[in-house]
């Protein structure tokens, strides 16, 4: 028997209803929502990579935190968000803090959980100076996007807990995936625990130690609107990073930029 156009319409309508019911049941059960693509830029070593569309999702997590990856500084106009990854480190974090202090700049420190656990006094120092805290997973596994959801959840939530243990009562407001290994599930898990998924828009690749001239050239090129800039205070020799910050922060001020934190919620 042939399939009529009316029977096709009935089947399509039935599928749509079933899909909606399934989504509501998953939400009620507390299953992490799968996020559709957010137009992420191509992945670099520690940036937010692009993701395929994976279907139905709510737009926000707990407390109105968007699931999309934040790449903009808060506030209107010429504002820059400085972010610092891979610490804390007993040699380099104090030097980065000193440069920030000298220039009256507040930054966002994306900390690895095991490093925060090892150096809690540095976590407390960062928080005491008014900087924001960001969860950078338990141990910086850059292959997280190829791991089971349960593993991603453990890396995200345990990393957050390690940072919080060092500074009880201080909020961890962001989650940055190591190596840009975001997935729809990891973004949903972060947002559900009150952390905005955090990317960046300027990457001077200071982690690779390309030399101060190369870092400065990348930083002083044309800046996107309300940029989030990526630096590192851990993972190796960060002398070039410290030198770049010493030059870059006064340069930004001279160009009329102010300093703020990355966007966390939708205006």
PDB file of C-alpha atoms in Angstrom:
ATOM      1  CA  UNK A   1       0.000   0.000   0.000  1.00  0.00           C
ATOM      2  CA  UNK A   2       1.353   3.480  -0.865  1.00  0.00           C
ATOM      3  CA  UNK A   3       2.041   6.113   1.776  1.00  0.00           C
ATOM      4  CA  UNK A   4      -0.261   9.098   1.471  1.00  0.00           C
ATOM      5  CA  UNK A   5       0.738  12.687   2.259  1.00  0.00           C
ATOM      6  CA  UNK A   6      -1.699  12.744   5.186  1.00  0.00           C
ATOM      7  CA  UNK A   7      -0.068   9.668   6.760  1.00  0.00           C
ATOM      8  CA  UNK A   8       3.377  11.296   6.423  1.00  0.00           C
ATOM      9  CA  UNK A   9       2.116  14.393   8.181  1.00  0.00           C
ATOM     10  CA  UNK A  10       0.662  12.268  11.009  1.00  0.00           C
ATOM     11  CA  UNK A  11       3.988  10.429  11.457  1.00  0.00           C
ATOM     12  CA  UNK A  12       5.977  13.690  11.524  1.00  0.00           C
ATOM     13  CA  UNK A  13       3.613  15.195  14.094  1.00  0.00           C
ATOM     14  CA  UNK A  14       3.886  12.070  16.236  1.00  0.00           C
ATOM     15  CA  UNK A  15       7.711  12.199  16.094  1.00  0.00           C
ATOM     16  CA  UNK A  16       7.765  15.839  17.136  1.00  0.00           C
ATOM     17  CA  UNK A  17       5.530  15.143  20.136  1.00  0.00           C
ATOM     18  CA  UNK A  18       7.647  12.155  21.147  1.00  0.00           C
ATOM     19  CA  UNK A  19      10.828  14.229  20.910  1.00  0.00           C
ATOM     20  CA  UNK A  20       9.371  16.948  23.096  1.00  0.00           C
ATOM     21  CA  UNK A  21       8.200  14.433  25.711  1.00  0.00           C
ATOM     22  CA  UNK A  22      11.658  12.783  25.768  1.00  0.00           C
ATOM     23  CA  UNK A  23      13.370  16.132  26.275  1.00  0.00           C
ATOM     24  CA  UNK A  24      11.062  16.979  29.174  1.00  0.00           C
ATOM     25  CA  UNK A  25      11.643  13.589  30.787  1.00  0.00           C
ATOM     26  CA  UNK A  26      15.423  13.973  30.521  1.00  0.00           C
ATOM     27  CA  UNK A  27      15.252  17.442  32.040  1.00  0.00           C
ATOM     28  CA  UNK A  28      13.129  16.205  34.923  1.00  0.00           C
ATOM     29  CA  UNK A  29      15.608  13.393  35.568  1.00  0.00           C
ATOM     30  CA  UNK A  30      18.472  15.855  35.787  1.00  0.00           C
ATOM     31  CA  UNK A  31      20.260  14.481  32.698  1.00  0.00           C
ATOM     32  CA  UNK A  32      22.833  16.982  31.330  1.00  0.00           C
ATOM     33  CA  UNK A  33      21.369  18.839  28.392  1.00  0.00           C
ATOM     34  CA  UNK A  34      23.081  18.475  25.036  1.00  0.00           C
ATOM     35  CA  UNK A  35      23.898  21.852  23.563  1.00  0.00           C
ATOM     36  CA  UNK A  36      23.627  22.797  19.942  1.00  0.00           C
ATOM     37  CA  UNK A  37      26.631  24.332  18.229  1.00  0.00           C
ATOM     38  CA  UNK A  38      27.497  27.826  19.446  1.00  0.00           C
ATOM     39  CA  UNK A  39      29.638  28.870  16.499  1.00  0.00           C
ATOM     40  CA  UNK A  40      32.910  28.399  18.358  1.00  0.00           C
ATOM     41  CA  UNK A  41      36.134  29.331  16.642  1.00  0.00           C
ATOM     42  CA  UNK A  42      38.648  26.665  15.607  1.00  0.00           C
ATOM     43  CA  UNK A  43      40.437  25.023  18.493  1.00  0.00           C
ATOM     44  CA  UNK A  44      43.974  25.877  19.529  1.00  0.00           C
ATOM     45  CA  UNK A  45      45.991  24.318  22.341  1.00  0.00           C
ATOM     46  CA  UNK A  46      43.912  25.687  25.180  1.00  0.00           C
ATOM     47  CA  UNK A  47      41.032  27.428  23.509  1.00  0.00           C
ATOM     48  CA  UNK A  48      37.370  26.723  23.015  1.00  0.00           C
ATOM     49  CA  UNK A  49      36.976  24.538  19.960  1.00  0.00           C
ATOM     50  CA  UNK A  50      34.128  24.201  17.502  1.00  0.00           C
ATOM     51  CA  UNK A  51      31.465  21.594  18.170  1.00  0.00           C
ATOM     52  CA  UNK A  52      28.911  19.789  16.011  1.00  0.00           C
ATOM     53  CA  UNK A  53      25.223  20.285  16.654  1.00  0.00           C
ATOM     54  CA  UNK A  54      23.887  17.641  19.034  1.00  0.00           C
ATOM     55  CA  UNK A  55      20.232  18.530  19.263  1.00  0.00           C
ATOM     56  CA  UNK A  56      17.753  20.002  21.726  1.00  0.00           C
ATOM     57  CA  UNK A  57      18.915  22.074  24.692  1.00  0.00           C
ATOM     58  CA  UNK A  58      17.784  24.775  27.100  1.00  0.00           C
ATOM     59  CA  UNK A  59      19.627  28.057  26.578  1.00  0.00           C
ATOM     60  CA  UNK A  60      20.831  28.459  30.162  1.00  0.00           C
ATOM     61  CA  UNK A  61      22.065  26.489  33.144  1.00  0.00           C
ATOM     62  CA  UNK A  62      21.629  27.247  36.839  1.00  0.00           C
ATOM     63  CA  UNK A  63      21.028  30.861  37.757  1.00  0.00           C
ATOM     64  CA  UNK A  64      20.675  31.934  34.138  1.00  0.00           C
ATOM     65  CA  UNK A  65      24.249  30.979  33.163  1.00  0.00           C
ATOM     66  CA  UNK A  66      24.399  30.630  29.353  1.00  0.00           C
ATOM     67  CA  UNK A  67      25.747  27.362  27.965  1.00  0.00           C
ATOM     68  CA  UNK A  68      27.494  29.194  25.129  1.00  0.00           C
ATOM     69  CA  UNK A  69      31.234  29.832  25.415  1.00  0.00           C
ATOM     70  CA  UNK A  70      32.002  33.373  26.612  1.00  0.00           C
ATOM     71  CA  UNK A  71      34.608  35.289  24.624  1.00  0.00           C
ATOM     72  CA  UNK A  72      33.618  38.871  25.442  1.00  0.00           C
ATOM     73  CA  UNK A  73      34.704  41.153  28.249  1.00  0.00           C
ATOM     74  CA  UNK A  74      31.940  42.480  30.486  1.00  0.00           C
ATOM     75  CA  UNK A  75      30.708  46.004  30.004  1.00  0.00           C
ATOM     76  CA  UNK A  76      30.373  48.322  27.036  1.00  0.00           C
ATOM     77  CA  UNK A  77      33.096  50.085  25.105  1.00  0.00           C
ATOM     78  CA  UNK A  78      36.849  49.563  25.222  1.00  0.00           C
ATOM     79  CA  UNK A  79      37.121  46.869  27.872  1.00  0.00           C
ATOM     80  CA  UNK A  80      39.554  43.945  28.041  1.00  0.00           C
ATOM     81  CA  UNK A  81      39.376  40.763  30.122  1.00  0.00           C
ATOM     82  CA  UNK A  82      42.789  39.315  31.032  1.00  0.00           C
ATOM     83  CA  UNK A  83      42.760  35.577  31.772  1.00  0.00           C
ATOM     84  CA  UNK A  84      45.625  33.504  33.224  1.00  0.00           C
ATOM     85  CA  UNK A  85      45.777  29.701  32.798  1.00  0.00           C
ATOM     86  CA  UNK A  86      47.440  26.564  34.186  1.00  0.00           C
ATOM     87  CA  UNK A  87      48.499  27.712  37.660  1.00  0.00           C
ATOM     88  CA  UNK A  88      48.874  28.320  40.415  1.00  0.00           C
ATOM     89  CA  UNK A  89      52.651  28.072  40.298  1.00  0.00           C
ATOM     90  CA  UNK A  90      54.949  29.060  43.191  1.00  0.00           C
ATOM     91  CA  UNK A  91      57.437  30.758  40.882  1.00  0.00           C
ATOM     92  CA  UNK A  92      55.294  32.428  38.225  1.00  0.00           C
ATOM     93  CA  UNK A  93      51.954  33.212  39.873  1.00  0.00           C
ATOM     94  CA  UNK A  94      53.511  35.697  42.343  1.00  0.00           C
ATOM     95  CA  UNK A  95      55.309  37.433  39.462  1.00  0.00           C
ATOM     96  CA  UNK A  96      52.113  37.678  37.417  1.00  0.00           C
ATOM     97  CA  UNK A  97      50.260  39.005  40.466  1.00  0.00           C
ATOM     98  CA  UNK A  98      52.951  41.631  40.975  1.00  0.00           C
ATOM     99  CA  UNK A  99      52.591  42.953  37.411  1.00  0.00           C
ATOM    100  CA  UNK A 100      48.804  43.008  37.694  1.00  0.00           C
ATOM    101  CA  UNK A 101      49.044  44.832  41.015  1.00  0.00           C
ATOM    102  CA  UNK A 102      51.454  47.434  39.637  1.00  0.00           C
ATOM    103  CA  UNK A 103      49.048  48.174  36.785  1.00  0.00           C
ATOM    104  CA  UNK A 104      45.881  48.054  38.915  1.00  0.00           C
ATOM    105  CA  UNK A 105      44.440  45.255  36.784  1.00  0.00           C
ATOM    106  CA  UNK A 106      42.120  42.472  37.929  1.00  0.00           C
ATOM    107  CA  UNK A 107      42.262  39.211  35.983  1.00  0.00           C
ATOM    108  CA  UNK A 108      40.590  35.805  35.859  1.00  0.00           C
ATOM    109  CA  UNK A 109      42.802  32.886  36.941  1.00  0.00           C
ATOM    110  CA  UNK A 110      41.894  29.518  35.420  1.00  0.00           C
ATOM    111  CA  UNK A 111      43.370  27.036  37.884  1.00  0.00           C
ATOM    112  CA  UNK A 112      44.110  23.344  37.579  1.00  0.00           C
ATOM    113  CA  UNK A 113      42.558  21.499  40.524  1.00  0.00           C
ATOM    114  CA  UNK A 114      45.629  19.511  41.518  1.00  0.00           C
ATOM    115  CA  UNK A 115      47.727  22.700  41.437  1.00  0.00           C
ATOM    116  CA  UNK A 116      45.197  24.512  43.624  1.00  0.00           C
ATOM    117  CA  UNK A 117      45.258  21.563  45.998  1.00  0.00           C
ATOM    118  CA  UNK A 118      49.065  21.664  46.150  1.00  0.00           C
ATOM    119  CA  UNK A 119      49.362  25.454  46.548  1.00  0.00           C
ATOM    120  CA  UNK A 120      46.232  26.625  48.393  1.00  0.00           C
ATOM    121  CA  UNK A 121      48.054  29.683  49.747  1.00  0.00           C
ATOM    122  CA  UNK A 122      48.429  30.960  46.172  1.00  0.00           C
ATOM    123  CA  UNK A 123      44.717  30.439  45.506  1.00  0.00           C
ATOM    124  CA  UNK A 124      43.978  32.494  48.609  1.00  0.00           C
ATOM    125  CA  UNK A 125      46.387  35.222  47.507  1.00  0.00           C
ATOM    126  CA  UNK A 126      44.776  35.447  44.067  1.00  0.00           C
ATOM    127  CA  UNK A 127      41.295  35.683  45.592  1.00  0.00           C
ATOM    128  CA  UNK A 128      42.385  38.164  48.279  1.00  0.00           C
ATOM    129  CA  UNK A 129      43.634  40.561  45.588  1.00  0.00           C
ATOM    130  CA  UNK A 130      40.226  40.638  43.953  1.00  0.00           C
ATOM    131  CA  UNK A 131      40.809  38.410  40.945  1.00  0.00           C
ATOM    132  CA  UNK A 132      38.173  35.995  39.653  1.00  0.00           C
ATOM    133  CA  UNK A 133      38.576  32.219  39.861  1.00  0.00           C
ATOM    134  CA  UNK A 134      38.019  29.765  37.022  1.00  0.00           C
ATOM    135  CA  UNK A 135      37.962  25.962  37.065  1.00  0.00           C
ATOM    136  CA  UNK A 136      40.438  24.496  34.540  1.00  0.00           C
ATOM    137  CA  UNK A 137      39.623  20.838  35.392  1.00  0.00           C
ATOM    138  CA  UNK A 138      41.353  18.439  37.792  1.00  0.00           C
ATOM    139  CA  UNK A 139      44.526  17.769  35.848  1.00  0.00           C
ATOM    140  CA  UNK A 140      44.342  19.452  32.427  1.00  0.00           C
ATOM    141  CA  UNK A 141      43.395  16.484  30.265  1.00  0.00           C
ATOM    142  CA  UNK A 142      43.245  17.948  26.752  1.00  0.00           C
ATOM    143  CA  UNK A 143      41.453  14.836  25.454  1.00  0.00           C
ATOM    144  CA  UNK A 144      38.404  15.316  27.673  1.00  0.00           C
ATOM    145  CA  UNK A 145      36.129  15.797  24.678  1.00  0.00           C
ATOM    146  CA  UNK A 146      36.805  12.176  23.708  1.00  0.00           C
ATOM    147  CA  UNK A 147      36.033  10.799  27.168  1.00  0.00           C
ATOM    148  CA  UNK A 148      32.729   9.592  28.700  1.00  0.00           C
ATOM    149  CA  UNK A 149      30.373  12.177  30.171  1.00  0.00           C
ATOM    150  CA  UNK A 150      30.922  10.740  33.668  1.00  0.00           C
ATOM    151  CA  UNK A 151      34.653  11.428  33.327  1.00  0.00           C
ATOM    152  CA  UNK A 152      34.021  14.978  32.106  1.00  0.00           C
ATOM    153  CA  UNK A 153      31.698  15.582  35.055  1.00  0.00           C
ATOM    154  CA  UNK A 154      34.333  14.319  37.508  1.00  0.00           C
ATOM    155  CA  UNK A 155      37.048  16.496  35.997  1.00  0.00           C
ATOM    156  CA  UNK A 156      34.871  19.616  36.076  1.00  0.00           C
ATOM    157  CA  UNK A 157      33.186  19.241  39.454  1.00  0.00           C
ATOM    158  CA  UNK A 158      36.195  17.841  41.329  1.00  0.00           C
ATOM    159  CA  UNK A 159      38.402  20.592  39.909  1.00  0.00           C
ATOM    160  CA  UNK A 160      35.938  23.204  41.126  1.00  0.00           C
ATOM    161  CA  UNK A 161      35.800  21.552  44.555  1.00  0.00           C
ATOM    162  CA  UNK A 162      39.604  21.574  44.862  1.00  0.00           C
ATOM    163  CA  UNK A 163      39.719  25.311  44.207  1.00  0.00           C
ATOM    164  CA  UNK A 164      36.818  26.006  46.564  1.00  0.00           C
ATOM    165  CA  UNK A 165      38.473  24.027  49.349  1.00  0.00           C
ATOM    166  CA  UNK A 166      41.439  26.411  49.237  1.00  0.00           C
ATOM    167  CA  UNK A 167      39.182  29.477  49.544  1.00  0.00           C
ATOM    168  CA  UNK A 168      35.896  28.531  51.255  1.00  0.00           C
ATOM    169  CA  UNK A 169      33.082  30.885  50.386  1.00  0.00           C
ATOM    170  CA  UNK A 170      34.757  32.346  47.273  1.00  0.00           C
ATOM    171  CA  UNK A 171      32.865  31.727  44.056  1.00  0.00           C
ATOM    172  CA  UNK A 172      34.375  29.897  41.082  1.00  0.00           C
ATOM    173  CA  UNK A 173      32.489  31.671  38.317  1.00  0.00           C
ATOM    174  CA  UNK A 174      33.949  30.176  35.129  1.00  0.00           C
ATOM    175  CA  UNK A 175      35.011  26.872  33.578  1.00  0.00           C
ATOM    176  CA  UNK A 176      37.641  26.736  30.828  1.00  0.00           C
ATOM    177  CA  UNK A 177      38.161  23.370  29.173  1.00  0.00           C
ATOM    178  CA  UNK A 178      41.816  22.287  28.932  1.00  0.00           C
ATOM    179  CA  UNK A 179      43.023  22.378  25.350  1.00  0.00           C
ATOM    180  CA  UNK A 180      39.659  23.779  24.308  1.00  0.00           C
ATOM    181  CA  UNK A 181      38.158  20.324  24.841  1.00  0.00           C
ATOM    182  CA  UNK A 182      34.602  21.573  25.325  1.00  0.00           C
ATOM    183  CA  UNK A 183      31.643  19.349  24.577  1.00  0.00           C
ATOM    184  CA  UNK A 184      27.924  20.096  24.762  1.00  0.00           C
ATOM    185  CA  UNK A 185      27.786  17.981  27.923  1.00  0.00           C
ATOM    186  CA  UNK A 186      30.755  19.672  29.601  1.00  0.00           C
ATOM    187  CA  UNK A 187      29.267  23.098  28.943  1.00  0.00           C
ATOM    188  CA  UNK A 188      25.938  21.969  30.380  1.00  0.00           C
ATOM    189  CA  UNK A 189      27.641  20.506  33.469  1.00  0.00           C
ATOM    190  CA  UNK A 190      29.601  23.721  34.045  1.00  0.00           C
ATOM    191  CA  UNK A 191      26.568  25.963  33.606  1.00  0.00           C
ATOM    192  CA  UNK A 192      24.455  23.759  35.881  1.00  0.00           C
ATOM    193  CA  UNK A 193      27.031  24.269  38.639  1.00  0.00           C
ATOM    194  CA  UNK A 194      27.054  28.050  38.164  1.00  0.00           C
ATOM    195  CA  UNK A 195      30.155  28.387  35.944  1.00  0.00           C
ATOM    196  CA  UNK A 196      30.126  30.124  32.570  1.00  0.00           C
ATOM    197  CA  UNK A 197      32.043  28.195  29.889  1.00  0.00           C
ATOM    198  CA  UNK A 198      35.004  30.438  29.079  1.00  0.00           C
ATOM    199  CA  UNK A 199      36.970  30.788  25.868  1.00  0.00           C
ATOM    200  CA  UNK A 200      39.001  33.736  24.583  1.00  0.00           C
ATOM    201  CA  UNK A 201      39.353  35.942  21.521  1.00  0.00           C
ATOM    202  CA  UNK A 202      43.097  36.762  21.618  1.00  0.00           C
ATOM    203  CA  UNK A 203      45.764  34.048  22.003  1.00  0.00           C
ATOM    204  CA  UNK A 204      49.420  35.166  21.806  1.00  0.00           C
ATOM    205  CA  UNK A 205      50.519  31.522  22.329  1.00  0.00           C
ATOM    206  CA  UNK A 206      52.764  32.538  25.207  1.00  0.00           C
ATOM    207  CA  UNK A 207      52.652  28.917  26.428  1.00  0.00           C
ATOM    208  CA  UNK A 208      54.855  27.925  23.470  1.00  0.00           C
ATOM    209  CA  UNK A 209      57.524  30.542  24.325  1.00  0.00           C
ATOM    210  CA  UNK A 210      57.745  31.994  20.805  1.00  0.00           C
ATOM    211  CA  UNK A 211      59.841  34.937  22.036  1.00  0.00           C
ATOM    212  CA  UNK A 212      58.740  38.279  23.438  1.00  0.00           C
ATOM    213  CA  UNK A 213      58.580  40.062  20.031  1.00  0.00           C
ATOM    214  CA  UNK A 214      56.197  37.413  18.672  1.00  0.00           C
ATOM    215  CA  UNK A 215      53.966  37.590  21.750  1.00  0.00           C
ATOM    216  CA  UNK A 216      53.847  41.384  21.673  1.00  0.00           C
ATOM    217  CA  UNK A 217      53.126  41.437  17.929  1.00  0.00           C
ATOM    218  CA  UNK A 218      50.169  39.099  18.452  1.00  0.00           C
ATOM    219  CA  UNK A 219      48.876  41.171  21.353  1.00  0.00           C
ATOM    220  CA  UNK A 220      49.239  44.587  19.763  1.00  0.00           C
ATOM    221  CA  UNK A 221      47.584  43.644  16.505  1.00  0.00           C
ATOM    222  CA  UNK A 222      43.998  44.600  15.738  1.00  0.00           C
ATOM    223  CA  UNK A 223      41.892  43.708  18.774  1.00  0.00           C
ATOM    224  CA  UNK A 224      38.343  42.378  18.439  1.00  0.00           C
ATOM    225  CA  UNK A 225      35.582  44.168  20.314  1.00  0.00           C
ATOM    226  CA  UNK A 226      35.650  43.576  24.083  1.00  0.00           C
ATOM    227  CA  UNK A 227      38.460  41.002  23.876  1.00  0.00           C
ATOM    228  CA  UNK A 228      39.272  38.193  26.279  1.00  0.00           C
ATOM    229  CA  UNK A 229      43.046  37.675  26.223  1.00  0.00           C
ATOM    230  CA  UNK A 230      44.769  34.399  27.129  1.00  0.00           C
ATOM    231  CA  UNK A 231      47.995  34.159  29.176  1.00  0.00           C
ATOM    232  CA  UNK A 232      49.579  31.430  31.328  1.00  0.00           C
ATOM    233  CA  UNK A 233      51.194  31.341  34.776  1.00  0.00           C
ATOM    234  CA  UNK A 234      51.853  27.592  34.810  1.00  0.00           C
ATOM    235  CA  UNK A 235      53.022  24.717  32.661  1.00  0.00           C
ATOM    236  CA  UNK A 236      56.659  25.739  32.271  1.00  0.00           C
ATOM    237  CA  UNK A 237      58.926  28.773  32.050  1.00  0.00           C
ATOM    238  CA  UNK A 238      56.645  31.818  31.995  1.00  0.00           C
ATOM    239  CA  UNK A 239      59.297  34.552  31.953  1.00  0.00           C
ATOM    240  CA  UNK A 240      58.125  35.654  28.481  1.00  0.00           C
ATOM    241  CA  UNK A 241      54.562  35.921  29.775  1.00  0.00           C
ATOM    242  CA  UNK A 242      55.631  38.136  32.665  1.00  0.00           C
ATOM    243  CA  UNK A 243      57.648  40.354  30.315  1.00  0.00           C
ATOM    244  CA  UNK A 244      54.744  40.555  27.868  1.00  0.00           C
ATOM    245  CA  UNK A 245      52.311  41.587  30.612  1.00  0.00           C
ATOM    246  CA  UNK A 246      54.748  44.265  31.794  1.00  0.00           C
ATOM    247  CA  UNK A 247      54.645  45.784  28.323  1.00  0.00           C
ATOM    248  CA  UNK A 248      51.088  44.990  27.248  1.00  0.00           C
ATOM    249  CA  UNK A 249      49.077  46.282  30.195  1.00  0.00           C
ATOM    250  CA  UNK A 250      50.481  49.848  30.010  1.00  0.00           C
ATOM    251  CA  UNK A 251      50.068  49.744  26.224  1.00  0.00           C
ATOM    252  CA  UNK A 252      46.379  48.861  26.588  1.00  0.00           C
ATOM    253  CA  UNK A 253      45.874  51.707  29.028  1.00  0.00           C
ATOM    254  CA  UNK A 254      47.571  54.055  26.582  1.00  0.00           C
ATOM    255  CA  UNK A 255      45.123  52.940  23.898  1.00  0.00           C
ATOM    256  CA  UNK A 256      42.213  53.866  26.148  1.00  0.00           C
ATOM    257  CA  UNK A 257      41.209  50.379  27.259  1.00  0.00           C
ATOM    258  CA  UNK A 258      39.830  49.529  30.683  1.00  0.00           C
ATOM    259  CA  UNK A 259      39.977  46.154  32.417  1.00  0.00           C
ATOM    260  CA  UNK A 260      37.135  43.921  33.495  1.00  0.00           C
ATOM    261  CA  UNK A 261      36.186  40.235  33.741  1.00  0.00           C
ATOM    262  CA  UNK A 262      34.758  37.961  31.043  1.00  0.00           C
ATOM    263  CA  UNK A 263      31.016  38.095  30.408  1.00  0.00           C
ATOM    264  CA  UNK A 264      29.261  35.611  32.687  1.00  0.00           C
ATOM    265  CA  UNK A 265      25.545  36.001  32.076  1.00  0.00           C
ATOM    266  CA  UNK A 266      23.391  37.394  29.313  1.00  0.00           C
ATOM    267  CA  UNK A 267      22.755  41.144  29.771  1.00  0.00           C
TER     268      UNK A 267
END
